[in-house]
PDB file of C-alpha atoms in Angstrom:
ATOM      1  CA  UNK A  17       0.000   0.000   0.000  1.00 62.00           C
ATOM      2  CA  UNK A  18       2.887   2.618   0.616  1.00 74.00           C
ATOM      3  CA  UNK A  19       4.465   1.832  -2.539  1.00 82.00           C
ATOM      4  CA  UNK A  20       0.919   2.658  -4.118  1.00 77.00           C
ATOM      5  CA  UNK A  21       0.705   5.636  -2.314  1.00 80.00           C
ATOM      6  CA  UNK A  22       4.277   6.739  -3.898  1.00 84.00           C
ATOM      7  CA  UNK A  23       2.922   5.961  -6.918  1.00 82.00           C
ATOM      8  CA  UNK A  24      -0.084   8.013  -6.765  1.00 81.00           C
ATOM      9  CA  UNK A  25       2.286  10.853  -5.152  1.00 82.00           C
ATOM     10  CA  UNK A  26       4.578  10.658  -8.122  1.00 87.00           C
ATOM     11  CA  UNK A  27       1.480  11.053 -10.615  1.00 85.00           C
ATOM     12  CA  UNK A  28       0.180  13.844  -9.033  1.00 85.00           C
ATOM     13  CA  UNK A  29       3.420  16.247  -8.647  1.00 87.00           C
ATOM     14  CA  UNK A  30       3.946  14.969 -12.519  1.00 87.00           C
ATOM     15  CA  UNK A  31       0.465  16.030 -13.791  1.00 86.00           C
ATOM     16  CA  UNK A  32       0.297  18.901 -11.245  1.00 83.00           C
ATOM     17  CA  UNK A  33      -2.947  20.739 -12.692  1.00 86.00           C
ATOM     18  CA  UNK A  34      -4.549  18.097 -14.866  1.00 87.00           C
ATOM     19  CA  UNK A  35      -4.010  15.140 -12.225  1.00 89.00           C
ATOM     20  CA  UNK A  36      -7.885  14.868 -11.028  1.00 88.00           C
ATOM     21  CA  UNK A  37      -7.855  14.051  -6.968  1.00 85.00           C
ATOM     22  CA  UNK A  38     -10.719  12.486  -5.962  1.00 83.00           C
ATOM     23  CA  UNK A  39      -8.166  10.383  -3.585  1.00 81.00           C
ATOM     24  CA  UNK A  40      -8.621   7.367  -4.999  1.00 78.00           C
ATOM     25  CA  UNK A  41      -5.452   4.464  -3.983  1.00 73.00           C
ATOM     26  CA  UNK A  42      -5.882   2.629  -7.733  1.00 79.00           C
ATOM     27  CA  UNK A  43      -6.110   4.979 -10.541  1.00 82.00           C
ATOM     28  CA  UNK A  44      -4.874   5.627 -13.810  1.00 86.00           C
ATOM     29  CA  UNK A  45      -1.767   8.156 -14.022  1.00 85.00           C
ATOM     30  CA  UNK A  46      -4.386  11.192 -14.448  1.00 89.00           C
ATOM     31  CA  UNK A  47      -6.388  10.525 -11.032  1.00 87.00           C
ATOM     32  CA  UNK A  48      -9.355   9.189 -13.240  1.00 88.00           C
ATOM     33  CA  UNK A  49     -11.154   6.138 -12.430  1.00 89.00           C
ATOM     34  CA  UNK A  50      -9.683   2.978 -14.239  1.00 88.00           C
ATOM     35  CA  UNK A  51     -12.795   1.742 -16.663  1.00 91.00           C
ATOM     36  CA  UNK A  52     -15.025  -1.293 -15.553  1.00 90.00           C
ATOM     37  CA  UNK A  53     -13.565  -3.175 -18.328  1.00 93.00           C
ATOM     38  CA  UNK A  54      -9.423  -2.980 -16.773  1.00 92.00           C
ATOM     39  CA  UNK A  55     -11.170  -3.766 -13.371  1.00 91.00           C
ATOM     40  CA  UNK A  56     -12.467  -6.734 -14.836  1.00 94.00           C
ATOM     41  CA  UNK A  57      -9.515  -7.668 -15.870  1.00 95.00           C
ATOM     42  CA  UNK A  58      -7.296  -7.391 -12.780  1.00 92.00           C
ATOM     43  CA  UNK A  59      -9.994  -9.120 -11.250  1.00 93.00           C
ATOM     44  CA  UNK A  60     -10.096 -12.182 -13.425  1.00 94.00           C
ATOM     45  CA  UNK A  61      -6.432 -12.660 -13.130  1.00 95.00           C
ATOM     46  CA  UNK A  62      -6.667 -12.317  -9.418  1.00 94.00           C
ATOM     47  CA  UNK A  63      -8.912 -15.080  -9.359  1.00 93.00           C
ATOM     48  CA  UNK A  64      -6.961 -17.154 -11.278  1.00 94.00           C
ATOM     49  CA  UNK A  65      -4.214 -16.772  -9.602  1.00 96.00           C
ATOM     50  CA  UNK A  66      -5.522 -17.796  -6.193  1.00 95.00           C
ATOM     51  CA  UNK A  67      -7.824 -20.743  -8.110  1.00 93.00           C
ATOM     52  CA  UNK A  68     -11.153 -19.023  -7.897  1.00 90.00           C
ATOM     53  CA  UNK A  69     -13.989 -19.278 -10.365  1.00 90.00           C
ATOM     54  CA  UNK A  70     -13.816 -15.773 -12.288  1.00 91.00           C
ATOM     55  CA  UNK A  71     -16.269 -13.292 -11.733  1.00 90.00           C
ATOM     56  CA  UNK A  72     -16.940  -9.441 -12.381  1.00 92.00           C
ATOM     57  CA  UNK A  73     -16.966  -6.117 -10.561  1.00 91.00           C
ATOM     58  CA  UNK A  74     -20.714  -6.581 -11.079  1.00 90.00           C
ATOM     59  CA  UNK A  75     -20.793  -9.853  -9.603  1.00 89.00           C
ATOM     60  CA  UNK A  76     -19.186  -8.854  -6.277  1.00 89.00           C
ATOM     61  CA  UNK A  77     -21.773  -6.372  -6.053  1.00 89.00           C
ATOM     62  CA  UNK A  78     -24.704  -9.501  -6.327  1.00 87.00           C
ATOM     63  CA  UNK A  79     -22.648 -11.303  -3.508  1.00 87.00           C
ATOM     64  CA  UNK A  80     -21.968  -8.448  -1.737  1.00 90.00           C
ATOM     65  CA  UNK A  81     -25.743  -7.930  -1.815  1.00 89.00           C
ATOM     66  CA  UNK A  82     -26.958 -11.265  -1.073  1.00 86.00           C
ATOM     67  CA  UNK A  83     -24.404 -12.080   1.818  1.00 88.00           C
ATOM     68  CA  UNK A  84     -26.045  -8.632   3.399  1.00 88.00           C
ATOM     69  CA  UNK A  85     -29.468 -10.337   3.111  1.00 84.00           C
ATOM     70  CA  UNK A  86     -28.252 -13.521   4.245  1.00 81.00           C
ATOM     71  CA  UNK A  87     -27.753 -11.744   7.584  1.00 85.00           C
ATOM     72  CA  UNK A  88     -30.668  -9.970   8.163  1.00 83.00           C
ATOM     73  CA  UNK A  89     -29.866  -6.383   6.713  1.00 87.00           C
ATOM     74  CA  UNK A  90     -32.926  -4.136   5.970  1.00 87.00           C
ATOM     75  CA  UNK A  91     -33.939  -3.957   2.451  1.00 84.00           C
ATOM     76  CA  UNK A  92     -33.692  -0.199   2.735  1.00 88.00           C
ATOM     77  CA  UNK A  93     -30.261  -0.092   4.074  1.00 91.00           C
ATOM     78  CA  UNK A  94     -28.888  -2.590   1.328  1.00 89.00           C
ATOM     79  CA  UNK A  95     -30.774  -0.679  -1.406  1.00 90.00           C
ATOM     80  CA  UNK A  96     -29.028   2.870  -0.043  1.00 92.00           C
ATOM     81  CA  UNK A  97     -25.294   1.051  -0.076  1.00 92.00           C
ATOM     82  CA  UNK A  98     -25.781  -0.104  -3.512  1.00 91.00           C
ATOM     83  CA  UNK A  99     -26.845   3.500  -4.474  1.00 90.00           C
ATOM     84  CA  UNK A 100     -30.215   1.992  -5.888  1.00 88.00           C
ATOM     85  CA  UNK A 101     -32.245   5.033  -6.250  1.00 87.00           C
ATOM     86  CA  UNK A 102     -35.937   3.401  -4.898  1.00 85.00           C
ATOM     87  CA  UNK A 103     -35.621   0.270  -2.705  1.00 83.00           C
ATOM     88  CA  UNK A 104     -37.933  -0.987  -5.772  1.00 83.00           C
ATOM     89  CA  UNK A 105     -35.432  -1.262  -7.797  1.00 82.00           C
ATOM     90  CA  UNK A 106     -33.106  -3.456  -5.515  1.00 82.00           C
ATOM     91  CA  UNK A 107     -36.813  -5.392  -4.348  1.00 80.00           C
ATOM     92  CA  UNK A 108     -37.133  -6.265  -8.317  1.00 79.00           C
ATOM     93  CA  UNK A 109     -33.030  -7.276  -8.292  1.00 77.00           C
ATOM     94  CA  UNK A 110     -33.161  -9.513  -5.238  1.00 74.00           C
ATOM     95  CA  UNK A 111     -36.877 -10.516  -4.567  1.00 71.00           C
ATOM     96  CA  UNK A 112     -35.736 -14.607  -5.214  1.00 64.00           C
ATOM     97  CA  UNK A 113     -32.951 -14.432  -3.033  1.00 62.00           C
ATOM     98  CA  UNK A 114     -35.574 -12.854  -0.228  1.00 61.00           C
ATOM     99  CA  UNK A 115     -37.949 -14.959  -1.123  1.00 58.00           C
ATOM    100  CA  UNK A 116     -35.277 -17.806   0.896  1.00 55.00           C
ATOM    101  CA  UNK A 117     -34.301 -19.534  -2.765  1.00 55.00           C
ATOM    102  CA  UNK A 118     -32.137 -21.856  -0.707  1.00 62.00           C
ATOM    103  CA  UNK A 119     -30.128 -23.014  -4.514  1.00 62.00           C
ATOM    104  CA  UNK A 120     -28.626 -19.654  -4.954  1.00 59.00           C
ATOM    105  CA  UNK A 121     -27.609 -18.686  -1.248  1.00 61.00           C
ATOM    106  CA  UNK A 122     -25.988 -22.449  -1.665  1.00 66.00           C
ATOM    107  CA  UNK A 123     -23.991 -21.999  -4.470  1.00 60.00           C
ATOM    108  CA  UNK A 124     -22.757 -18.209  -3.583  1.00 60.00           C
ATOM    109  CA  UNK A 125     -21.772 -20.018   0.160  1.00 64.00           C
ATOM    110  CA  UNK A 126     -20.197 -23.331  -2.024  1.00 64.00           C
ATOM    111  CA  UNK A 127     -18.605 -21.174  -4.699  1.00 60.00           C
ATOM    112  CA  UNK A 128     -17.187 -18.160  -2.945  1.00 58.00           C
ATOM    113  CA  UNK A 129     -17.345 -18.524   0.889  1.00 58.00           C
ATOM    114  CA  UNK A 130     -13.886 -19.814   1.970  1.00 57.00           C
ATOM    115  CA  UNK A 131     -13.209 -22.339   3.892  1.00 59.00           C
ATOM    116  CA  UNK A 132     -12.456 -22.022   7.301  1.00 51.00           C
TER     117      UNK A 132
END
């Protein structure tokens, strides 16, 4: 993490007035964001290299999700940290995995629950 914090020290002095700060630790050289798609990426090979079924940025945000509802987190509060703007919206998402579909909650826990 320090030597990432260099790095994002050395990008900012270097771009000075066009280095966009929104104090992000992973960025591209110009403060921006790094795109969904080079997330994906990173991701996929850091699956593969710790043997783990790949999966997306957008994935992580179903488990993420589900794992919340597993454990008893209001709908409301789930539906504000995924920035959902109507709890609707996340009821329409995630109504089978309220509704106590035991299959998916098994294979999320099976697939990407580590052992202990």
């Amino acid at each position: 993490m320090v030597k990432r914090k260099g790095w994002v020290e050395y990008c900012k002095n270097s771009y000075l007035d066009q280095y966009e700060d929104h104090d992000y630790i992973s960025c591209q050289k110009n403060g921006k964001p790094h795109s969904m798609a080079s997330m994906n990426i990173a991701l996929t090979k850091i699956c593969k290299r710790n043997g783990l079924p790949p999966i997306s940025v957008h994935s992580l945000r179903h488990i993420y999700s589900t794992i919340l509802m597993e454990k008893g987190v209001p709908l409301v509060q789930i539906s504000a940290a995924l920035g959902h703007e109507s709890i609707h919206t996340t009821f329409e998402y995630y109504c089978d995995v309220m509704n106590g579909d035991k299959e998916i909650i098994e294979f999320m826990n099976q697939s990407f629950v580590p052992d202990c």
